[in-house]
mmCIF file of C-alpha atoms in Angstrom:
data_model
loop_
_atom_site.group_PDB
_atom_site.id
_atom_site.type_symbol
_atom_site.label_atom_id
_atom_site.label_comp_id
_atom_site.label_asym_id
_atom_site.label_seq_id
_atom_site.Cartn_x
_atom_site.Cartn_y
_atom_site.Cartn_z
ATOM 1 C CA MET Y 30 -1.200 6.550 -4.036
ATOM 2 C CA SER Y 31 -3.996 5.962 -0.929
ATOM 3 C CA HIS Y 32 -4.268 8.571 2.391
ATOM 4 C CA ILE Y 33 -4.473 5.339 5.237
ATOM 5 C CA LEU Y 34 -6.180 7.354 8.069
ATOM 6 C CA LEU Y 35 -5.520 5.546 11.381
ATOM 7 C CA ILE Y 36 -7.429 6.382 14.383
ATOM 8 C CA ILE Y 37 -6.212 4.732 17.916
ATOM 9 C CA ASP Y 38 -9.270 4.805 20.112
ATOM 10 C CA GLY Y 39 -8.006 5.796 23.139
ATOM 11 C CA MET Y 40 -4.861 6.013 23.096
ATOM 12 C CA THR Y 41 -3.831 8.921 25.450
ATOM 13 C CA ASP Y 42 -3.780 9.510 28.965
ATOM 14 C CA PRO Y 43 -1.630 11.449 31.051
ATOM 15 C CA ASP Y 44 1.928 9.344 31.149
ATOM 16 C CA PHE Y 45 1.465 9.049 27.657
ATOM 17 C CA ARG Y 46 4.482 9.983 25.535
ATOM 18 C CA LEU Y 47 5.149 9.438 22.479
ATOM 19 C CA THR Y 48 8.897 8.843 22.563
ATOM 20 C CA ASP Y 49 7.992 5.458 24.261
ATOM 21 C CA TYR Y 50 6.798 4.217 20.486
ATOM 22 C CA PRO Y 51 9.467 4.693 18.348
ATOM 23 C CA ALA Y 52 7.487 4.354 14.864
ATOM 24 C CA MET Y 53 4.668 6.894 15.896
ATOM 25 C CA ASP Y 54 8.515 9.436 17.269
ATOM 26 C CA SER Y 55 9.477 8.815 13.866
ATOM 27 C CA MET Y 56 6.862 10.533 12.189
ATOM 28 C CA GLN Y 57 6.053 14.355 11.371
ATOM 29 C CA GLN Y 58 4.392 16.225 14.476
ATOM 30 C CA LEU Y 59 1.648 18.316 13.356
ATOM 31 C CA ALA Y 60 -0.583 20.436 15.517
ATOM 32 C CA PRO Y 61 -2.300 18.534 18.072
ATOM 33 C CA VAL Y 62 -6.268 18.438 17.848
ATOM 34 C CA ASP Y 63 -8.728 18.611 20.729
ATOM 35 C CA TYR Y 64 -11.670 16.252 18.841
ATOM 36 C CA SER Y 65 -13.918 16.663 22.150
ATOM 37 C CA GLU Y 66 -14.335 20.207 21.805
ATOM 38 C CA GLY Y 67 -14.971 21.343 24.892
ATOM 39 C CA GLY Y 68 -17.542 18.417 25.184
ATOM 40 C CA ARG Y 69 -18.020 14.849 26.371
ATOM 41 C CA PRO Y 70 -14.878 12.675 24.818
ATOM 42 C CA GLU Y 71 -16.927 9.765 23.013
ATOM 43 C CA THR Y 72 -15.882 7.821 20.069
ATOM 44 C CA LEU Y 73 -18.427 8.527 17.339
ATOM 45 C CA THR Y 74 -18.401 12.371 17.666
ATOM 46 C CA CYS Y 75 -14.858 12.715 18.080
ATOM 47 C CA THR Y 76 -14.546 10.370 15.109
ATOM 48 C CA LEU Y 77 -16.920 12.218 12.949
ATOM 49 C CA ARG Y 78 -15.021 15.502 13.703
ATOM 50 C CA ILE Y 79 -11.908 13.887 12.755
ATOM 51 C CA LEU Y 80 -13.346 13.099 9.184
ATOM 52 C CA GLY Y 81 -14.536 16.939 8.913
ATOM 53 C CA LEU Y 82 -17.651 16.994 10.399
ATOM 54 C CA ARG Y 83 -18.346 19.861 12.536
ATOM 55 C CA GLN Y 84 -22.361 19.838 13.610
ATOM 56 C CA VAL Y 85 -22.284 16.078 14.707
ATOM 57 C CA PRO Y 86 -26.381 15.362 15.403
ATOM 58 C CA PRO Y 87 -27.558 14.678 18.716
ATOM 59 C CA HIS Y 88 -28.538 11.365 19.972
ATOM 60 C CA ILE Y 89 -27.060 9.269 16.905
ATOM 61 C CA ARG Y 90 -24.911 6.991 18.645
ATOM 62 C CA PRO Y 91 -27.182 3.856 18.788
ATOM 63 C CA ILE Y 92 -28.644 4.605 15.497
ATOM 64 C CA VAL Y 93 -25.316 4.276 14.109
ATOM 65 C CA GLU Y 94 -24.469 1.234 16.257
ATOM 66 C CA ALA Y 95 -28.191 -0.410 15.425
ATOM 67 C CA TYR Y 96 -27.235 -0.157 11.758
ATOM 68 C CA GLY Y 97 -23.708 -1.973 12.499
ATOM 69 C CA ALA Y 98 -25.508 -4.415 13.825
ATOM 70 C CA GLY Y 99 -27.681 -4.724 10.867
ATOM 71 C CA LEU Y 100 -30.898 -3.843 13.002
ATOM 72 C CA ARG Y 101 -33.909 -2.473 11.368
ATOM 73 C CA VAL Y 102 -34.307 1.072 12.507
ATOM 74 C CA ASP Y 103 -37.636 2.394 12.547
ATOM 75 C CA PRO Y 104 -38.862 6.516 12.886
ATOM 76 C CA ASP Y 105 -41.171 6.021 16.152
ATOM 77 C CA ASP Y 106 -38.431 3.380 18.010
ATOM 78 C CA LEU Y 107 -36.511 4.945 20.599
ATOM 79 C CA TRP Y 108 -32.686 3.087 21.379
ATOM 80 C CA LEU Y 109 -31.020 2.818 24.228
ATOM 81 C CA ARG Y 110 -27.425 1.988 24.419
ATOM 82 C CA ALA Y 111 -26.295 0.448 27.453
ATOM 83 C CA SER Y 112 -22.678 -1.168 29.325
ATOM 84 C CA TRP Y 113 -22.148 -3.567 32.130
ATOM 85 C CA TYR Y 114 -19.996 -1.543 35.207
ATOM 86 C CA HIS Y 115 -17.902 -3.494 38.128
ATOM 87 C CA ILE Y 116 -19.679 -1.036 41.149
ATOM 88 C CA ASP Y 117 -16.719 -0.683 43.993
ATOM 89 C CA GLU Y 118 -17.559 -0.567 47.507
ATOM 90 C CA GLN Y 119 -18.787 3.078 47.506
ATOM 91 C CA GLY Y 120 -21.598 2.133 44.690
ATOM 92 C CA GLN Y 121 -19.558 3.738 41.591
ATOM 93 C CA PRO Y 122 -18.795 2.389 38.628
ATOM 94 C CA ASP Y 123 -15.045 1.718 38.310
ATOM 95 C CA ARG Y 124 -14.276 -0.138 35.258
ATOM 96 C CA GLN Y 125 -16.286 -1.772 32.790
ATOM 97 C CA GLU Y 126 -16.811 -5.580 33.416
ATOM 98 C CA SER Y 127 -19.398 -7.802 32.356
ATOM 99 C CA PRO Y 128 -21.263 -10.402 34.909
ATOM 100 C CA ASP Y 129 -20.835 -14.242 34.555
ATOM 101 C CA ASP Y 130 -24.613 -14.374 35.068
ATOM 102 C CA PHE Y 131 -27.968 -12.504 34.814
ATOM 103 C CA THR Y 132 -31.457 -12.557 34.128
ATOM 104 C CA PHE Y 133 -33.183 -9.966 31.874
ATOM 105 C CA PRO Y 134 -36.669 -8.593 33.274
ATOM 106 C CA LYS Y 135 -39.540 -9.901 31.987
ATOM 107 C CA VAL Y 136 -42.028 -6.600 30.481
ATOM 108 C CA THR Y 137 -45.247 -6.310 30.410
ATOM 109 C CA ARG Y 138 -46.172 -2.257 30.070
ATOM 110 C CA ARG Y 139 -43.770 -0.980 27.571
ATOM 111 C CA ASP Y 140 -41.369 -3.633 24.910
ATOM 112 C CA ILE Y 141 -38.207 -3.604 25.473
ATOM 113 C CA GLU Y 142 -36.132 -5.302 22.929
ATOM 114 C CA PRO Y 143 -32.899 -6.188 23.991
ATOM 115 C CA HIS Y 144 -29.751 -6.626 21.206
ATOM 116 C CA TYR Y 145 -26.040 -7.444 22.116
ATOM 117 C CA LEU Y 146 -22.738 -5.389 21.196
ATOM 118 C CA GLY Y 147 -19.975 -7.550 22.423
ATOM 119 C CA GLN Y 148 -17.670 -6.208 24.703
ATOM 120 C CA GLY Y 149 -20.850 -5.873 27.749
ATOM 121 C CA HIS Y 150 -22.424 -3.660 25.440
ATOM 122 C CA TRP Y 151 -26.226 -3.664 24.869
ATOM 123 C CA LEU Y 152 -28.571 -1.840 22.855
ATOM 124 C CA PHE Y 153 -32.464 -1.689 23.478
ATOM 125 C CA ARG Y 154 -35.031 -0.928 20.930
ATOM 126 C CA LEU Y 155 -38.301 0.594 22.362
ATOM 127 C CA ARG Y 156 -40.883 0.653 19.857
ATOM 128 C CA GLU Y 157 -43.002 3.451 19.742
ATOM 129 C CA GLY Y 158 -40.874 5.121 21.903
ATOM 130 C CA HIS Y 159 -39.725 8.387 20.067
ATOM 131 C CA SER Y 160 -41.869 10.784 22.390
ATOM 132 C CA LEU Y 161 -39.571 9.593 25.059
ATOM 133 C CA CYS Y 162 -36.176 10.928 23.975
ATOM 134 C CA GLU Y 163 -36.084 14.404 25.296
ATOM 135 C CA ARG Y 164 -37.838 13.662 28.849
ATOM 136 C CA LEU Y 165 -35.810 10.667 29.564
ATOM 137 C CA THR Y 166 -32.415 11.523 31.231
ATOM 138 C CA LEU Y 167 -29.391 9.734 31.679
ATOM 139 C CA PRO Y 168 -26.524 9.132 34.127
ATOM 140 C CA SER Y 169 -23.030 9.088 32.892
ATOM 141 C CA PRO Y 170 -20.554 5.947 34.103
ATOM 142 C CA PHE Y 171 -17.653 8.421 32.894
ATOM 143 C CA VAL Y 172 -18.121 10.716 35.706
ATOM 144 C CA THR Y 173 -18.352 9.075 39.203
ATOM 145 C CA GLY Y 174 -20.597 10.539 42.154
ATOM 146 C CA GLU Y 175 -23.563 10.652 43.534
ATOM 147 C CA GLY Y 176 -26.618 9.319 42.298
ATOM 148 C CA ASP Y 177 -28.307 5.398 41.729
ATOM 149 C CA LEU Y 178 -27.010 5.642 38.412
ATOM 150 C CA LEU Y 179 -30.768 4.971 37.068
ATOM 151 C CA PRO Y 180 -32.775 6.700 34.131
ATOM 152 C CA GLU Y 181 -34.688 9.226 35.230
ATOM 153 C CA GLY Y 182 -38.418 10.362 32.940
ATOM 154 C CA ASP Y 183 -39.832 7.237 32.515
ATOM 155 C CA SER Y 184 -40.857 4.561 36.063
ATOM 156 C CA VAL Y 185 -41.055 1.639 33.126
ATOM 157 C CA ILE Y 186 -37.385 1.997 31.779
ATOM 158 C CA ARG Y 187 -36.215 2.998 35.442
ATOM 159 C CA ASP Y 188 -37.761 -0.194 36.949
ATOM 160 C CA TYR Y 189 -36.149 -2.484 33.828
ATOM 161 C CA PHE Y 190 -33.039 -1.544 34.672
ATOM 162 C CA SER Y 191 -33.041 -1.208 38.197
ATOM 163 C CA ARG Y 192 -33.255 -4.870 37.770
ATOM 164 C CA LEU Y 193 -30.230 -5.296 35.434
ATOM 165 C CA THR Y 194 -28.017 -5.399 38.903
ATOM 166 C CA THR Y 195 -25.989 -8.450 40.416
ATOM 167 C CA PRO Y 196 -23.792 -7.916 43.664
ATOM 168 C CA ARG Y 197 -21.233 -6.130 42.121
ATOM 169 C CA HIS Y 198 -22.247 -5.509 38.367
ATOM 170 C CA ARG Y 199 -24.840 -2.786 36.929
ATOM 171 C CA LEU Y 200 -25.951 -2.821 33.631
ATOM 172 C CA ILE Y 201 -26.045 1.540 33.109
ATOM 173 C CA VAL Y 202 -27.701 3.271 30.483
ATOM 174 C CA TRP Y 203 -25.831 6.225 29.439
ATOM 175 C CA ASP Y 204 -26.975 7.303 25.640
ATOM 176 C CA LYS Y 205 -30.065 7.375 24.022
ATOM 177 C CA GLY Y 206 -31.050 7.659 20.237
ATOM 178 C CA VAL Y 207 -33.902 8.159 17.625
ATOM 179 C CA SER Y 208 -33.517 7.864 13.842
ATOM 180 C CA SER Y 209 -31.701 10.809 12.578
ATOM 181 C CA PRO Y 210 -30.517 11.962 9.200
ATOM 182 C CA LEU Y 211 -26.273 11.763 8.604
ATOM 183 C CA PRO Y 212 -24.752 14.353 6.872
ATOM 184 C CA LEU Y 213 -23.447 12.982 3.490
ATOM 185 C CA LEU Y 214 -19.396 13.804 3.808
ATOM 186 C CA ARG Y 215 -17.111 14.465 0.501
ATOM 187 C CA GLU Y 216 -14.662 11.626 0.511
ATOM 188 C CA PRO Y 217 -16.081 8.554 -0.458
ATOM 189 C CA SER Y 218 -13.795 5.996 2.011
ATOM 190 C CA ILE Y 219 -13.031 2.473 2.909
ATOM 191 C CA ILE Y 220 -13.836 1.486 6.721
ATOM 192 C CA ILE Y 221 -11.868 -0.953 8.293
ATOM 193 C CA SER Y 222 -12.973 -1.527 11.587
ATOM 194 C CA ALA Y 223 -14.509 -4.043 14.666
ATOM 195 C CA GLU Y 224 -16.866 -1.731 16.277
ATOM 196 C CA MET Y 225 -20.458 -1.476 15.569
ATOM 197 C CA VAL Y 226 -20.227 2.198 15.290
ATOM 198 C CA LEU Y 227 -17.397 2.632 12.831
ATOM 199 C CA LEU Y 228 -19.409 -0.407 10.775
ATOM 200 C CA GLY Y 229 -22.870 1.605 11.603
ATOM 201 C CA LEU Y 230 -21.186 4.840 10.164
ATOM 202 C CA GLY Y 231 -19.499 3.400 6.949
ATOM 203 C CA LYS Y 232 -23.093 1.944 6.394
ATOM 204 C CA MET Y 233 -25.031 4.976 7.261
ATOM 205 C CA LEU Y 234 -23.017 6.722 4.535
ATOM 206 C CA GLY Y 235 -22.984 4.411 1.727
ATOM 207 C CA TRP Y 236 -19.169 3.603 1.962
ATOM 208 C CA GLU Y 237 -17.338 -0.511 1.806
ATOM 209 C CA THR Y 238 -16.650 -1.321 5.149
ATOM 210 C CA VAL Y 239 -14.316 -3.841 6.104
ATOM 211 C CA THR Y 240 -14.018 -6.526 9.110
ATOM 212 C CA HIS Y 241 -13.158 -9.867 10.028
ATOM 213 C CA PRO Y 242 -13.796 -12.130 12.926
ATOM 214 C CA ALA Y 243 -9.896 -12.272 13.890
ATOM 215 C CA LEU Y 244 -10.284 -7.773 14.163
ATOM 216 C CA THR Y 245 -11.934 -8.237 17.673
ATOM 217 C CA GLY Y 246 -11.971 -4.948 18.742
ATOM 218 C CA ASP Y 247 -10.148 -5.306 21.863
ATOM 219 C CA THR Y 248 -5.668 -5.829 22.890
ATOM 220 C CA ASP Y 249 -6.206 -9.261 21.283
ATOM 221 C CA THR Y 250 -6.807 -7.936 17.703
ATOM 222 C CA ASP Y 251 -5.126 -9.533 14.846
ATOM 223 C CA LEU Y 252 -2.720 -6.211 13.834
ATOM 224 C CA GLU Y 253 -0.742 -8.565 10.617
ATOM 225 C CA LEU Y 254 -4.537 -8.958 9.129
ATOM 226 C CA LEU Y 255 -5.053 -5.994 10.046
ATOM 227 C CA GLY Y 256 -1.905 -3.948 8.050
ATOM 228 C CA ARG Y 257 -2.631 -6.738 4.938
ATOM 229 C CA LEU Y 258 -6.477 -5.399 5.247
ATOM 230 C CA THR Y 259 -5.382 -1.762 5.354
ATOM 231 C CA LEU Y 260 -3.464 -2.415 2.172
ATOM 232 C CA GLU Y 261 -5.368 -4.373 0.506
ATOM 233 C CA ALA Y 262 -8.618 -1.321 0.410
ATOM 234 C CA ALA Y 263 -5.501 1.462 0.130
ATOM 235 C CA ASP Y 264 -4.855 -0.172 -3.272
ATOM 236 C CA ARG Y 265 -8.694 0.038 -4.780
ATOM 237 C CA THR Y 266 -9.442 3.282 -3.317
ATOM 238 C CA GLY Y 267 -8.897 7.011 -2.300
ATOM 239 C CA ARG Y 268 -9.265 6.897 1.235
ATOM 240 C CA VAL Y 269 -8.861 4.768 3.967
ATOM 241 C CA ILE Y 270 -10.137 4.847 7.994
ATOM 242 C CA VAL Y 271 -8.362 2.238 10.171
ATOM 243 C CA HIS Y 272 -9.564 2.203 13.407
ATOM 244 C CA VAL Y 273 -8.252 0.250 16.752
ATOM 245 C CA ASN Y 274 -9.825 0.038 19.733
ATOM 246 C CA GLY Y 275 -7.473 -2.293 21.677
ATOM 247 C CA ALA Y 276 -6.063 0.767 24.073
ATOM 248 C CA ASP Y 277 -9.471 2.104 24.971
ATOM 249 C CA GLN Y 278 -10.820 -0.852 26.139
ATOM 250 C CA ALA Y 279 -8.077 -1.406 28.422
ATOM 251 C CA GLY Y 280 -8.186 1.703 29.702
ATOM 252 C CA HIS Y 281 -11.775 0.967 30.627
ATOM 253 C CA ARG Y 282 -10.867 -1.888 32.103
ATOM 254 C CA ARG Y 283 -7.874 0.167 34.267
ATOM 255 C CA ASP Y 284 -4.908 -2.340 32.660
ATOM 256 C CA GLU Y 285 -2.492 0.120 32.215
ATOM 257 C CA VAL Y 286 0.173 -2.368 31.297
ATOM 258 C CA GLY Y 287 -2.302 -3.877 29.095
ATOM 259 C CA LYS Y 288 -2.820 -0.613 27.587
ATOM 260 C CA ARG Y 289 0.847 -0.260 27.010
ATOM 261 C CA ALA Y 290 1.402 -3.468 25.663
ATOM 262 C CA PHE Y 291 -0.953 -3.136 22.951
ATOM 263 C CA LEU Y 292 0.300 0.434 22.107
ATOM 264 C CA ARG Y 293 3.732 -1.296 21.820
ATOM 265 C CA ARG Y 294 2.604 -3.645 19.650
ATOM 266 C CA VAL Y 295 0.909 -0.930 17.321
ATOM 267 C CA ASP Y 296 3.896 0.624 17.044
ATOM 268 C CA SER Y 297 6.087 -2.608 16.254
ATOM 269 C CA GLU Y 298 3.415 -4.773 14.387
ATOM 270 C CA LEU Y 299 1.332 -2.661 12.839
ATOM 271 C CA LEU Y 300 2.728 1.203 12.038
ATOM 272 C CA PRO Y 301 6.176 -0.316 10.020
ATOM 273 C CA LEU Y 302 3.378 -2.156 7.145
ATOM 274 C CA LEU Y 303 1.672 1.544 6.831
ATOM 275 C CA LEU Y 304 4.982 3.371 6.823
ATOM 276 C CA ARG Y 305 6.779 1.462 4.282
ATOM 277 C CA SER Y 306 4.112 1.642 1.714
ATOM 278 C CA PRO Y 307 3.589 3.635 -1.519
ATOM 279 C CA HIS Y 308 0.357 5.556 0.856
ATOM 280 C CA ARG Y 309 0.060 8.151 2.811
ATOM 281 C CA LEU Y 310 -0.514 7.731 6.317
ATOM 282 C CA THR Y 311 -1.875 10.057 9.173
ATOM 283 C CA LEU Y 312 -2.362 8.820 12.813
ATOM 284 C CA THR Y 313 -4.381 10.293 15.595
ATOM 285 C CA SER Y 314 -6.693 9.264 18.192
ATOM 286 C CA ASP Y 315 -10.221 10.312 18.746
ATOM 287 C CA HIS Y 316 -9.705 10.914 22.526
ATOM 288 C CA GLY Y 317 -7.851 9.710 26.127
ATOM 289 C CA CYS Y 318 -8.545 7.013 28.307
ATOM 290 C CA ASP Y 319 -7.337 7.255 31.609
ATOM 291 C CA PRO Y 320 -6.234 3.390 33.190
ATOM 292 C CA ALA Y 321 -5.728 5.234 36.234
ATOM 293 C CA THR Y 322 -10.070 5.958 36.080
ATOM 294 C CA GLY Y 323 -10.813 3.831 33.569
ATOM 295 C CA CYS Y 324 -12.969 7.370 32.034
ATOM 296 C CA HIS Y 325 -12.489 8.890 28.629
ATOM 297 C CA LEU Y 326 -10.468 12.143 28.523
ATOM 298 C CA PRO Y 327 -10.695 15.235 26.701
ATOM 299 C CA GLY Y 328 -7.991 17.594 25.600
ATOM 300 C CA PRO Y 329 -5.754 17.682 22.468
ATOM 301 C CA GLN Y 330 -4.798 14.303 20.545
ATOM 302 C CA PRO Y 331 -1.467 13.671 18.870
ATOM 303 C CA LEU Y 332 -1.914 14.442 14.759
ATOM 304 C CA LEU Y 333 1.271 12.446 12.993
ATOM 305 C CA ARG Y 334 1.635 11.888 9.417
ATOM 306 C CA SER Y 335 4.285 10.238 7.252
ATOM 307 C CA GLU Y 336 7.281 11.797 5.748
#
C-alpha cells in the first residue's frame, strides 16, 4: 500500500466550504495547518513545508523552475521569475493575464536570456549576475499598492523590464534566485504534476517525475488521466505526490465560477477514484487564492485523510 499526497494548489478562500464538496467532506479532518508560517504564501515554500522541510533556502524558486524546464544552472548566474499581469485603471495589477503580442527589448550592456514557462510565466537568466542578487529589490504583484512595479538596484534590469509593457499589461519580476543546494528529504517519492516548479523539485531531489501534455496545470487538465497515472505510480513506490493547480490559476484570473467548477470536478472525478483504491490518501492545500483579488492567501489549510 502506498501513500498518496494530493496537494490542491490555491484551494481555499473566504467562501470555501468543505461541505460543498461531498468527497472531501467524507474524509477524516485533521487539525488545519498554516504552511506559510507567517511569510509570503508561495507554492514552493509551502510545498516544501508540507513535505517536512522546516528551513527553506531563500531565493530558490527560479532555480527549481530552471531545473524543471531542463535549463542549465551555473553558479555565477542570477535567475529572475516574472509573470504577466493585467493592469487596472489605477495602474495596479488586478489579475494574471498575458498580452496577445509583445517584443523583448534588445540588451547590449547585460546578457538577459528569456525562457518561457507557460501560462504567462517567464524565467530570465543573467549570466555572471550572481553578485546582483542581494542588492536587487523586487515588487510584489500579490499585494497591490503604490510603486511602479519595477526592479530596483540595477539600471539595466530596471530599463529592460520597463519596456515589457503594453497599454494594459506588464511583465512583473517577483522573484530572484541563485544556485543553491536543496536539503535532501528522507522519503523518496514520485511527483506527478504539470508545473515546472514541482517537476524541478523532483529533479533536484533525485525523485522520479511524471507529467503528460494533457496535464495542463489549469482548469482544463485531464483529471481522469491524472487519477490513472497516480494509481500506476502508487503501485510501484511508497509515496506519490500529486499536485493539482487549476484552482489557483482560476483564482489568479479572478474567476470565482471557474474555480468552484474545477473544485467540483476534482471532488467528483479524481477523489472517488483515489478513495476507492487500497492506498492511503492525504489531501491538503499549500495556501489559499482569493478570486475576489487574484492574490494568494495565508492561513490554516485543511488537512484531510482517507478513513
